[in-house]
Coordinates of N, CA and C and ligand atoms in Angstrom, one line a residue:
M9 N 0.8 -1.2 0.0 CA 0.0 0.0 0.0 C 0.9 1.3 0.0
D10 N 2.1 1.1 0.4 CA 3.0 2.2 0.5 C 3.2 3.0 -0.8
T11 N 3.5 2.2 -1.8 CA 3.7 2.8 -3.1 C 2.4 3.4 -3.6
L12 N 1.3 2.7 -3.2 CA 0.0 3.1 -3.7 C -0.3 4.5 -3.3
M13 N 0.3 5.0 -2.2 CA 0.0 6.3 -1.7 C 0.5 7.4 -2.6
R14 N 1.5 7.1 -3.5 CA 2.1 8.1 -4.3 C 1.4 8.1 -5.7
N15 N 1.3 9.2 -6.3 CA 0.8 9.3 -7.7 C -0.5 8.5 -7.9
I16 N -1.5 8.8 -7.2 CA -2.8 8.2 -7.3 C -3.5 8.9 -8.5
P17 N -4.1 8.1 -9.4 CA -4.8 8.8 -10.5 C -6.0 9.5 -9.9
Q18 N -6.4 10.7 -10.5 CA -7.6 11.4 -10.0 C -8.8 10.6 -10.5
H19 N -8.7 10.1 -11.7 CA -9.9 9.6 -12.4 C -9.6 8.2 -13.0
V20 N -10.4 7.2 -12.6 CA -10.3 5.9 -13.2 C -11.6 5.6 -13.9
A21 N -11.6 5.1 -15.1 CA -12.8 4.7 -15.8 C -12.7 3.2 -16.1
I22 N -13.9 2.5 -15.9 CA -13.9 1.1 -16.1 C -15.0 0.6 -17.0
I23 N -14.6 -0.3 -18.0 CA -15.6 -1.0 -18.8 C -15.8 -2.3 -18.1
M24 N -16.9 -2.5 -17.5 CA -17.2 -3.7 -16.7 C -17.7 -4.9 -17.5
D25 N -16.8 -5.5 -18.2 CA -17.2 -6.5 -19.2 C -17.1 -7.9 -18.7
G26 N -17.9 -8.8 -19.2 CA -17.7 -10.3 -19.0 C -18.7 -10.9 -18.0
N27 N -19.7 -10.1 -17.6 CA -20.7 -10.7 -16.7 C -21.4 -11.9 -17.2
G28 N -21.8 -11.8 -18.5 CA -22.5 -12.8 -19.2 C -21.7 -14.1 -19.3
R29 N -20.4 -14.0 -19.7 CA -19.6 -15.1 -19.9 C -19.2 -15.8 -18.6
Y30 N -19.1 -14.9 -17.5 CA -18.8 -15.4 -16.2 C -20.0 -16.4 -15.8
A31 N -21.2 -15.9 -16.0 CA -22.4 -16.6 -15.5 C -22.4 -17.9 -16.3
K32 N -22.2 -17.8 -17.6 CA -22.3 -19.0 -18.5 C -21.3 -20.1 -18.0
R33 N -20.1 -19.6 -17.8 CA -19.1 -20.6 -17.3 C -19.5 -21.3 -16.1
L34 N -20.2 -20.7 -15.2 CA -20.7 -21.3 -14.0 C -22.0 -22.0 -14.1
G35 N -22.5 -22.0 -15.4 CA -23.8 -22.7 -15.6 C -25.0 -21.9 -15.0
M36 N -24.9 -20.5 -15.0 CA -25.9 -19.7 -14.4 C -26.5 -18.8 -15.5
P37 N -27.7 -18.3 -15.3 CA -28.3 -17.4 -16.3 C -27.5 -16.1 -16.4
R38 N -27.5 -15.4 -17.5 CA -26.7 -14.2 -17.7 C -27.0 -13.2 -16.6
I39 N -28.2 -13.0 -16.2 CA -28.6 -12.0 -15.3 C -27.9 -12.2 -13.9
K40 N -27.6 -13.5 -13.6 CA -26.9 -13.8 -12.3 C -25.5 -13.1 -12.4
G41 N -24.9 -13.1 -13.6 CA -23.6 -12.5 -13.8 C -23.7 -11.0 -13.6
H42 N -24.8 -10.4 -14.0 CA -25.0 -8.9 -13.8 C -25.2 -8.6 -12.3
Q43 N -25.9 -9.6 -11.7 CA -26.2 -9.4 -10.2 C -24.9 -9.4 -9.5
E44 N -24.0 -10.3 -9.8 CA -22.7 -10.4 -9.1 C -21.8 -9.2 -9.5
G45 N -22.0 -8.8 -10.8 CA -21.3 -7.5 -11.2 C -21.7 -6.3 -10.4
M46 N -23.0 -6.3 -10.1 CA -23.5 -5.2 -9.2 C -22.8 -5.2 -7.8
E47 N -22.7 -6.4 -7.3 CA -22.0 -6.5 -6.0 C -20.6 -6.0 -6.1
N48 N -20.0 -6.3 -7.2 CA -18.6 -5.9 -7.4 C -18.4 -4.4 -7.5
V49 N -19.4 -3.7 -8.0 CA -19.4 -2.3 -8.1 C -19.1 -1.7 -6.7
R50 N -19.8 -2.3 -5.7 CA -19.6 -1.8 -4.3 C -18.1 -2.0 -3.9
R51 N -17.6 -3.2 -4.1 CA -16.3 -3.6 -3.6 C -15.2 -2.6 -4.3
I52 N -15.4 -2.5 -5.6 CA -14.3 -1.7 -6.3 C -14.5 -0.2 -6.0
A53 N -15.7 0.3 -5.9 CA -15.9 1.7 -5.5 C -15.3 2.0 -4.2
L54 N -15.5 1.1 -3.2 CA -15.0 1.3 -1.9 C -13.4 1.3 -1.9
T55 N -12.9 0.4 -2.7 CA -11.4 0.3 -2.8 C -10.9 1.6 -3.5
A56 N -11.5 2.0 -4.6 CA -11.0 3.2 -5.2 C -11.1 4.4 -4.3
N57 N -12.1 4.5 -3.5 CA -12.3 5.6 -2.6 C -11.2 5.5 -1.5
E58 N -10.9 4.3 -1.0 CA -9.8 4.2 0.0 C -8.5 4.5 -0.6
C59 N -8.3 4.2 -1.8 CA -7.0 4.5 -2.5 C -6.8 6.0 -2.7
G60 N -7.9 6.8 -2.6 CA -7.8 8.2 -2.8 C -8.1 8.7 -4.3
V61 N -8.8 7.8 -5.0 CA -9.2 8.1 -6.4 C -10.4 9.2 -6.2
K62 N -10.4 10.2 -7.0 CA -11.4 11.2 -6.8 C -12.6 11.0 -7.7
Y63 N -12.4 10.4 -8.9 CA -13.6 10.1 -9.8 C -13.5 8.7 -10.3
L64 N -14.6 7.9 -10.2 CA -14.6 6.6 -10.7 C -15.8 6.5 -11.6
T65 N -15.5 6.3 -12.9 CA -16.6 6.3 -13.9 C -16.8 4.8 -14.4
L66 N -18.0 4.3 -14.3 CA -18.3 2.9 -14.6 C -19.3 2.8 -15.7
F67 N -19.0 2.0 -16.7 CA -19.9 1.9 -17.9 C -20.9 0.8 -17.5
A68 N -22.1 1.3 -17.1 CA -23.1 0.4 -16.6 C -24.2 0.0 -17.7
F69 N -24.4 0.9 -18.7 CA -25.4 0.6 -19.7 C -25.1 1.5 -20.9
S70 N -24.8 0.9 -22.1 CA -24.5 1.7 -23.3 C -25.7 2.0 -24.1
T71 N -25.6 2.9 -25.0 CA -26.7 3.2 -25.9 C -27.0 2.0 -26.9
E72 N -26.0 1.2 -27.0 CA -26.1 0.0 -27.8 C -26.8 -1.2 -27.1
N73 N -26.7 -1.2 -25.7 CA -27.2 -2.3 -25.0 C -28.8 -2.5 -25.1
W74 N -29.5 -1.5 -25.6 CA -30.9 -1.7 -25.8 C -31.3 -2.8 -26.7
T75 N -30.3 -3.2 -27.5 CA -30.6 -4.3 -28.5 C -30.6 -5.7 -27.9
R76 N -30.2 -5.8 -26.6 CA -30.2 -7.1 -25.9 C -31.7 -7.6 -25.7
P77 N -31.8 -8.9 -25.4 CA -33.2 -9.3 -25.2 C -33.9 -8.5 -24.1
S78 N -35.2 -8.3 -24.3 CA -35.9 -7.3 -23.4 C -35.8 -7.7 -21.9
K79 N -35.8 -9.0 -21.6 CA -35.7 -9.5 -20.2 C -34.4 -9.0 -19.6
E80 N -33.3 -9.1 -20.4 CA -32.0 -8.7 -19.8 C -32.0 -7.2 -19.7
V81 N -32.5 -6.5 -20.7 CA -32.6 -5.0 -20.5 C -33.3 -4.6 -19.3
S82 N -34.5 -5.2 -19.1 CA -35.3 -4.7 -17.9 C -34.6 -5.1 -16.6
F83 N -33.8 -6.2 -16.6 CA -33.0 -6.5 -15.4 C -31.9 -5.5 -15.2
L84 N -31.2 -5.2 -16.3 CA -30.2 -4.2 -16.2 C -30.7 -2.8 -15.7
M85 N -31.9 -2.5 -16.1 CA -32.5 -1.2 -15.7 C -32.9 -1.2 -14.2
K86 N -33.0 -2.4 -13.7 CA -33.4 -2.4 -12.2 C -32.1 -2.4 -11.4
L87 N -31.0 -2.7 -11.9 CA -29.8 -2.7 -11.1 C -29.4 -1.4 -10.4
P88 N -29.5 -0.3 -11.1 CA -29.2 0.9 -10.3 C -30.0 1.1 -9.0
G89 N -31.3 0.8 -9.2 CA -32.2 0.9 -8.1 C -31.9 -0.1 -7.0
N90 N -31.6 -1.3 -7.4 CA -31.2 -2.4 -6.4 C -30.0 -2.0 -5.7
F91 N -29.0 -1.6 -6.5 CA -27.7 -1.2 -6.0 C -27.8 -0.1 -4.9
L92 N -28.6 0.9 -5.3 CA -28.7 2.1 -4.4 C -29.5 1.8 -3.2
G93 N -30.6 1.0 -3.4 CA -31.4 0.5 -2.3 C -30.6 -0.2 -1.3
K94 N -29.6 -1.0 -1.7 CA -28.8 -1.8 -0.8 C -27.6 -1.0 -0.2
F95 N -26.9 -0.2 -1.1 CA -25.7 0.3 -0.7 C -25.6 1.8 -0.5
L96 N -26.7 2.6 -0.8 CA -26.6 4.0 -0.7 C -26.2 4.5 0.7
P97 N -26.8 3.9 1.8 CA -26.4 4.4 3.1 C -24.8 4.3 3.4
E98 N -24.3 3.1 2.9 CA -22.8 2.9 3.1 C -22.0 4.0 2.2
L99 N -22.5 4.2 1.0 CA -21.8 5.2 0.2 C -21.9 6.6 0.8
K100 N -23.0 6.9 1.3 CA -23.2 8.2 2.0 C -22.3 8.3 3.2
D101 N -22.2 7.3 3.9 CA -21.3 7.2 5.1 C -19.8 7.5 4.7
K102 N -19.5 7.1 3.5 CA -18.1 7.3 3.0 C -17.9 8.6 2.3
N103 N -19.0 9.4 2.3 CA -18.9 10.8 1.7 C -18.8 10.7 0.2
I104 N -19.3 9.6 -0.4 CA -19.2 9.4 -1.8 C -20.4 10.2 -2.5
K105 N -20.1 10.8 -3.6 CA -21.1 11.5 -4.4 C -21.5 10.8 -5.6
I106 N -22.8 10.6 -5.9 CA -23.2 9.8 -7.1 C -23.6 10.8 -8.2
R107 N -23.1 10.5 -9.4 CA -23.6 11.3 -10.5 C -23.7 10.4 -11.7
T108 N -24.3 10.9 -12.8 CA -24.4 10.0 -14.0 C -24.0 10.8 -15.2
I109 N -23.6 10.0 -16.3 CA -23.4 10.6 -17.6 C -24.3 9.8 -18.5
G110 N -24.7 10.4 -19.6 CA -25.5 9.6 -20.6 C -26.9 10.3 -20.8
N111 N -27.7 9.7 -21.6 CA -29.0 10.2 -21.9 C -30.0 9.8 -20.8
F112 N -30.0 10.6 -19.8 CA -30.8 10.2 -18.6 C -32.3 10.1 -18.9
D113 N -32.8 11.1 -19.7 CA -34.2 11.1 -20.0 C -34.7 9.9 -20.7
G114 N -33.8 9.2 -21.4 CA -34.1 7.9 -22.1 C -34.2 6.7 -21.2
L115 N -34.0 6.8 -19.9 CA -34.1 5.7 -19.0 C -35.5 5.5 -18.5
P116 N -35.9 4.3 -18.2 CA -37.2 4.1 -17.6 C -37.4 5.0 -16.4
K117 N -38.6 5.4 -16.1 CA -38.9 6.3 -15.0 C -38.5 5.8 -13.7
H118 N -38.6 4.5 -13.5 CA -38.2 3.9 -12.1 C -36.7 4.0 -11.9
T119 N -36.0 3.9 -13.0 CA -34.5 4.0 -12.9 C -34.1 5.4 -12.6
Q120 N -34.8 6.3 -13.4 CA -34.5 7.8 -13.2 C -34.8 8.2 -11.7
K121 N -35.9 7.6 -11.2 CA -36.3 8.0 -9.8 C -35.3 7.6 -8.8
S122 N -34.9 6.3 -8.8 CA -33.9 5.9 -7.8 C -32.6 6.6 -7.9
V123 N -32.1 6.8 -9.2 CA -30.8 7.4 -9.4 C -30.9 8.9 -9.0
S124 N -32.0 9.6 -9.4 CA -32.1 11.0 -9.0 C -32.1 11.2 -7.5
K125 N -32.7 10.3 -6.8 CA -32.8 10.4 -5.3 C -31.4 10.3 -4.8
A126 N -30.6 9.4 -5.3 CA -29.2 9.2 -4.8 C -28.3 10.4 -5.2
V127 N -28.5 10.9 -6.4 CA -27.8 12.1 -6.8 C -28.1 13.3 -5.9
L128 N -29.3 13.4 -5.6 CA -29.8 14.5 -4.7 C -29.2 14.4 -3.3
E129 N -29.4 13.2 -2.8 CA -29.0 12.9 -1.4 C -27.5 13.0 -1.2
T130 N -26.7 12.9 -2.3 CA -25.2 12.9 -2.1 C -24.6 14.1 -2.7
A131 N -25.5 15.1 -3.2 CA -25.0 16.2 -3.9 C -24.0 17.0 -3.1
E132 N -24.1 17.1 -1.8 CA -23.2 17.9 -1.0 C -22.0 17.1 -0.5
N133 N -21.9 15.8 -0.8 CA -20.7 15.1 -0.4 C -19.5 15.5 -1.1
S134 N -18.3 15.5 -0.4 CA -17.1 16.0 -1.0 C -16.1 15.0 -1.3
G135 N -16.5 13.7 -1.1 CA -15.5 12.6 -1.3 C -15.5 12.2 -2.8
M136 N -15.2 10.9 -3.0 CA -15.1 10.4 -4.4 C -16.4 10.6 -5.2
E137 N -16.3 10.9 -6.4 CA -17.5 11.0 -7.3 C -17.6 9.6 -8.0
L138 N -18.7 8.9 -7.7 CA -19.0 7.6 -8.4 C -19.9 7.9 -9.6
I139 N -19.4 7.9 -10.8 CA -20.1 8.3 -11.9 C -20.6 7.1 -12.7
F140 N -21.9 6.9 -12.8 CA -22.5 5.8 -13.6 C -22.8 6.3 -15.0
A141 N -22.2 5.6 -16.0 CA -22.5 5.9 -17.4 C -23.7 5.0 -17.7
L142 N -24.9 5.7 -17.9 CA -26.1 5.0 -18.0 C -26.8 5.5 -19.3
N143 N -27.1 4.5 -20.2 CA -27.6 4.9 -21.5 C -26.6 5.9 -22.1
Y144 N -25.3 5.5 -22.0 CA -24.2 6.4 -22.5 C -23.6 5.8 -23.7
G145 N -23.3 6.7 -24.7 CA -22.5 6.4 -25.9 C -21.7 7.6 -26.2
S146 N -20.4 7.4 -26.4 CA -19.5 8.5 -26.6 C -19.9 9.4 -27.9
R147 N -20.3 8.7 -28.9 CA -20.6 9.4 -30.2 C -21.8 10.3 -29.9
D148 N -22.8 9.7 -29.2 CA -24.0 10.5 -28.8 C -23.6 11.7 -28.0
E149 N -22.7 11.5 -27.1 CA -22.3 12.6 -26.2 C -21.6 13.7 -27.0
I150 N -20.8 13.3 -28.0 CA -20.1 14.3 -28.8 C -21.1 15.1 -29.7
I151 N -22.1 14.4 -30.3 CA -23.1 15.1 -31.1 C -23.9 16.0 -30.2
H152 N -24.2 15.6 -29.0 CA -24.9 16.4 -28.1 C -24.1 17.7 -27.8
A153 N -22.8 17.5 -27.6 CA -21.9 18.7 -27.3 C -21.8 19.6 -28.5
V154 N -21.7 19.0 -29.7 CA -21.6 19.8 -30.9 C -22.9 20.7 -31.1
K155 N -24.1 20.1 -30.8 CA -25.3 20.8 -30.9 C -25.3 22.0 -29.9
S156 N -24.9 21.7 -28.7 CA -24.9 22.8 -27.7 C -23.9 23.9 -28.0
V157 N -22.8 23.6 -28.6 CA -21.8 24.6 -29.0 C -22.4 25.4 -30.2
V158 N -23.0 24.7 -31.2 CA -23.6 25.5 -32.3 C -24.7 26.4 -31.8
E159 N -25.5 26.0 -30.9 CA -26.5 26.8 -30.3 C -25.9 28.1 -29.7
S160 N -24.8 27.9 -29.0 CA -24.2 29.0 -28.3 C -23.6 30.0 -29.3
V161 N -23.1 29.5 -30.4 CA -22.6 30.4 -31.4 C -23.8 31.1 -32.1
Q162 N -24.8 30.4 -32.4 CA -26.0 31.0 -33.0 C -26.7 32.1 -32.2
N163 N -26.6 31.8 -30.9 CA -27.2 32.8 -29.9 C -26.3 34.0 -29.8
G164 N -25.1 33.9 -30.3 CA -24.2 35.1 -30.1 C -23.4 35.0 -28.8
D165 N -23.6 33.9 -28.1 CA -22.9 33.8 -26.8 C -21.4 33.4 -26.9
T166 N -21.1 32.8 -28.1 CA -19.7 32.3 -28.3 C -19.2 32.7 -29.7
A167 N -18.0 33.2 -29.7 CA -17.4 33.4 -31.0 C -16.6 32.2 -31.5
I168 N -16.7 31.9 -32.8 CA -16.0 30.6 -33.3 C -14.6 30.5 -32.8
E169 N -13.9 31.6 -32.8 CA -12.4 31.6 -32.4 C -12.3 31.1 -30.9
D170 N -13.3 31.2 -30.1 CA -13.2 30.8 -28.7 C -13.4 29.3 -28.5
I171 N -13.8 28.6 -29.6 CA -14.0 27.2 -29.4 C -12.6 26.5 -29.4
N172 N -12.3 25.9 -28.3 CA -11.0 25.2 -28.1 C -11.3 23.9 -27.3
N173 N -10.3 23.1 -27.1 CA -10.4 21.8 -26.3 C -11.2 22.0 -25.0
E174 N -10.7 23.0 -24.3 CA -11.3 23.2 -22.9 C -12.8 23.6 -23.0
F175 N -13.1 24.5 -24.0 CA -14.5 24.9 -24.2 C -15.3 23.8 -24.6
F176 N -14.8 23.0 -25.5 CA -15.6 21.8 -26.0 C -15.9 20.8 -24.8
S177 N -14.8 20.6 -24.0 CA -15.0 19.6 -22.9 C -16.1 20.0 -21.9
Q178 N -16.3 21.3 -21.8 CA -17.3 21.8 -20.9 C -18.7 21.6 -21.4
H179 N -18.8 21.1 -22.7 CA -20.1 20.8 -23.2 C -20.4 19.3 -23.2
L180 N -19.4 18.5 -22.7 CA -19.6 17.1 -22.6 C -20.3 16.7 -21.3
F181 N -20.9 15.5 -21.2 CA -21.5 15.1 -19.9 C -20.5 15.1 -18.8
T182 N -19.2 15.0 -19.1 CA -18.2 14.9 -18.1 C -17.6 16.3 -17.7
K183 N -18.4 17.3 -18.1 CA -18.1 18.7 -17.7 C -17.5 18.7 -16.2
D184 N -16.4 19.4 -16.1 CA -15.8 19.6 -14.7 C -15.2 18.3 -14.1
V185 N -15.1 17.3 -14.9 CA -14.4 16.1 -14.5 C -13.1 16.0 -15.3
P186 N -12.0 15.8 -14.6 CA -10.7 15.7 -15.4 C -10.7 14.4 -16.2
D187 N -10.0 14.4 -17.3 CA -9.9 13.2 -18.1 C -9.3 12.0 -17.3
P188 N -9.8 10.8 -17.6 CA -9.3 9.7 -16.8 C -7.8 9.4 -17.1
E189 N -7.0 9.2 -16.1 CA -5.6 8.8 -16.3 C -5.6 7.4 -16.7
I190 N -6.6 6.6 -16.2 CA -6.6 5.2 -16.4 C -7.9 4.7 -17.0
L191 N -7.9 3.9 -18.0 CA -9.1 3.2 -18.5 C -8.8 1.7 -18.3
I192 N -9.7 1.0 -17.6 CA -9.6 -0.5 -17.5 C -10.8 -1.1 -18.2
R193 N -10.4 -2.2 -18.9 CA -11.5 -3.1 -19.4 C -11.3 -4.5 -18.9
T194 N -12.3 -5.1 -18.3 CA -12.1 -6.4 -17.8 C -12.5 -7.5 -18.9
S195 N -12.2 -8.7 -18.6 CA -12.7 -9.8 -19.4 C -11.9 -10.1 -20.7
G196 N -10.7 -9.6 -20.8 CA -9.8 -10.0 -21.9 C -10.2 -9.5 -23.3
E197 N -11.1 -8.5 -23.3 CA -11.4 -7.9 -24.7 C -10.6 -6.6 -24.9
Y198 N -10.2 -6.4 -26.1 CA -9.4 -5.2 -26.4 C -10.2 -4.2 -27.2
R199 N -11.2 -3.7 -26.6 CA -12.0 -2.7 -27.4 C -12.4 -1.5 -26.5
I200 N -12.8 -0.4 -27.1 CA -13.2 0.8 -26.3 C -14.7 0.8 -26.3
S201 N -15.4 0.3 -27.3 CA -16.8 0.2 -27.3 C -17.6 1.5 -27.0
N202 N -17.1 2.6 -27.7 CA -17.9 3.8 -27.7 C -17.9 4.4 -26.3
F203 N -16.8 4.3 -25.5 CA -16.8 4.8 -24.1 C -15.8 6.0 -24.1
L204 N -16.2 7.1 -23.7 CA -15.3 8.3 -23.4 C -14.3 8.6 -24.4
L205 N -14.7 8.5 -25.7 CA -13.7 8.6 -26.8 C -12.9 9.9 -26.7
W206 N -13.5 11.0 -26.4 CA -12.8 12.3 -26.3 C -11.9 12.3 -25.1
Q207 N -12.4 11.8 -24.0 CA -11.8 12.0 -22.7 C -10.6 11.0 -22.5
I208 N -10.5 9.9 -23.3 CA -9.4 9.0 -23.1 C -8.2 9.2 -24.0
S209 N -8.2 10.4 -24.7 CA -7.1 10.7 -25.6 C -5.7 10.3 -25.1
Y210 N -5.4 10.6 -23.9 CA -4.1 10.3 -23.3 C -4.2 9.4 -22.1
S211 N -5.3 8.6 -22.0 CA -5.4 7.7 -20.8 C -4.5 6.5 -21.0
E212 N -4.0 6.0 -19.9 CA -3.3 4.7 -19.9 C -4.3 3.6 -19.9
L213 N -4.1 2.6 -20.9 CA -5.1 1.6 -21.0 C -4.6 0.3 -20.3
F214 N -5.6 -0.3 -19.6 CA -5.3 -1.6 -19.0 C -6.4 -2.6 -19.3
F215 N -6.0 -3.8 -19.7 CA -6.9 -4.8 -20.0 C -6.7 -6.0 -19.1
A216 N -7.7 -6.3 -18.3 CA -7.6 -7.3 -17.3 C -8.3 -8.6 -17.8
N217 N -7.7 -9.7 -17.5 CA -8.2 -11.0 -18.0 C -9.5 -11.4 -17.2
E218 N -9.5 -11.0 -16.0 CA -10.7 -11.4 -15.1 C -12.0 -10.8 -15.7
S219 N -13.1 -11.6 -15.5 CA -14.4 -11.0 -15.9 C -14.7 -10.0 -14.7
W220 N -15.7 -9.1 -15.0 CA -16.0 -8.1 -14.0 C -16.3 -8.7 -12.6
P221 N -17.2 -9.7 -12.5 CA -17.6 -10.1 -11.2 C -16.3 -10.7 -10.4
E222 N -15.3 -11.1 -11.2 CA -14.1 -11.7 -10.6 C -13.0 -10.7 -10.4
F223 N -13.2 -9.5 -10.8 CA -12.1 -8.5 -10.7 C -12.0 -8.0 -9.3
T224 N -10.9 -8.2 -8.6 CA -10.8 -8.0 -7.2 C -10.2 -6.7 -6.9
P225 N -10.4 -6.2 -5.6 CA -9.7 -5.0 -5.1 C -8.2 -5.1 -5.4
E226 N -7.6 -6.4 -5.2 CA -6.2 -6.6 -5.5 C -5.8 -6.3 -6.9
N227 N -6.7 -6.8 -7.8 CA -6.5 -6.5 -9.3 C -6.5 -5.0 -9.5
F228 N -7.4 -4.3 -8.9 CA -7.5 -2.9 -9.0 C -6.2 -2.2 -8.5
E229 N -5.8 -2.6 -7.3 CA -4.6 -2.0 -6.8 C -3.3 -2.3 -7.6
D230 N -3.3 -3.5 -8.1 CA -2.2 -3.9 -9.0 C -2.1 -2.9 -10.2
I231 N -3.3 -2.6 -10.8 CA -3.3 -1.7 -11.9 C -2.8 -0.3 -11.5
L232 N -3.2 0.1 -10.3 CA -2.7 1.4 -9.9 C -1.2 1.4 -9.8
S233 N -0.6 0.3 -9.3 CA 0.8 0.3 -9.1 C 1.5 0.2 -10.5
Q234 N 0.9 -0.5 -11.4 CA 1.5 -0.6 -12.8 C 1.5 0.8 -13.4
Y235 N 0.4 1.5 -13.2 CA 0.2 2.9 -13.7 C 1.3 3.8 -13.2
Q236 N 1.7 3.6 -11.9 CA 2.7 4.4 -11.3 C 4.1 4.2 -12.0
K237 N 4.2 3.1 -12.6 CA 5.5 2.9 -13.3 C 5.5 3.3 -14.7
R238 N 4.4 3.7 -15.2 CA 4.3 4.1 -16.7 C 4.8 5.5 -16.8
E239 N 5.4 5.8 -18.0 CA 5.8 7.1 -18.2 C 4.8 7.8 -19.2
R240 N 4.2 8.9 -18.8 CA 3.2 9.5 -19.6 C 3.9 10.8 -20.2
R241 N 3.8 10.9 -21.6 CA 4.5 12.0 -22.3 C 3.6 12.9 -23.0
F242 N 2.3 12.6 -23.1 CA 1.3 13.4 -23.7 C 1.8 14.0 -25.1
G243 N 2.5 13.1 -25.9 CA 3.0 13.5 -27.2 C 4.3 14.3 -27.1
G244 N 4.8 14.6 -25.9 CA 6.1 15.3 -25.8 C 7.2 14.3 -25.7
L245 N 8.4 14.8 -25.2 CA 9.5 14.0 -25.0 C 9.8 13.8 -23.5
K246 N 10.5 12.7 -23.2 CA 10.9 12.5 -21.8 C 11.8 13.6 -21.4
E247 N 11.6 14.1 -20.1 CA 12.5 15.2 -19.6 C 13.9 14.6 -19.4
E248 N 14.9 15.4 -19.8 CA 16.3 14.9 -19.6 C 16.7 15.0 -18.1
Ligands
FPP13 C1 -21.0 -6.1 -19.9 O1 -20.9 -7.5 -19.7 C2 -21.7 -5.6 -18.8 C3 -22.9 -4.9 -18.9 C4 -23.6 -4.6 -20.2 C5 -23.6 -4.4 -17.7 C6 -22.7 -3.9 -16.7 C7 -23.4 -3.7 -15.4 C8 -23.0 -4.1 -14.2 C9 -21.7 -4.7 -14.0 C10 -23.8 -3.8 -13.0 C11 -24.2 -2.3 -13.0 C12 -24.4 -1.9 -11.6 C13 -25.0 -0.7 -11.3 C14 -24.9 -0.3 -9.9 C15 -25.6 0.1 -12.3 P1 -21.6 -8.5 -20.7 O2 -22.9 -8.9 -20.2 O3 -21.6 -7.9 -22.1 O4 -20.6 -9.7 -20.7 P2 -20.4 -10.8 -21.8 O5 -19.5 -10.1 -22.9 O6 -19.6 -11.8 -21.1 O7 -21.7 -11.2 -22.3

């Protein structure tokens, strides 16, 4: 833990992949894998918080996931409510703040209700921000941002010359959140799957072989210490 205390990333993003395959391997229905994945959200969120991570963004439901069988979709839509019903008191106790990115209005009303309640009840918390990407797609997010920038130019609030990286970032769902230093994908797949495309421009990528339900706090801490050994140059040169 000693080395872990140094150079802790502010923001870690995770693609929680492999719930379905995990369940299948154990002869269980896919939704059981999602259920165990939900339990692991608690474990990893608490670990990240203890390590001093300031923002943890979790890909919980993508804009593409609606094409899954309707039974699985409705189970996935119940998970935020189940998770918060079970763990919100503990998260509040740890001063964790809940927020979301994605097309919130496109979620079922019951999902919106339980998540909004948690967002509201933790709004004043100053600890780690636990950000759920729900009905999230990066291309959607970028289009949404472009529309908002164009509107601002058309209204006369913004001059075209003033549009730069920083300005554009402020129109994304992740407004006011620093870019992730680390992106993790579990379950041995090497894809980004439309997650935070703008924000991960310079992120360090880690691919874990474990499926999400099996990804342990030790795996998480191991990635943090590997990160601490990586040299980040942001397109520049190593300092002499
Ligand atoms: C991808 O695994 C995972 C998902 C589509 C859902 C992820 C959601 C959770 C882990 C729980 C969310 C919890 C909260 C609190 C919102 P997959 O099913 O695509 O795995 P597979 O590739 O093995 O089929």
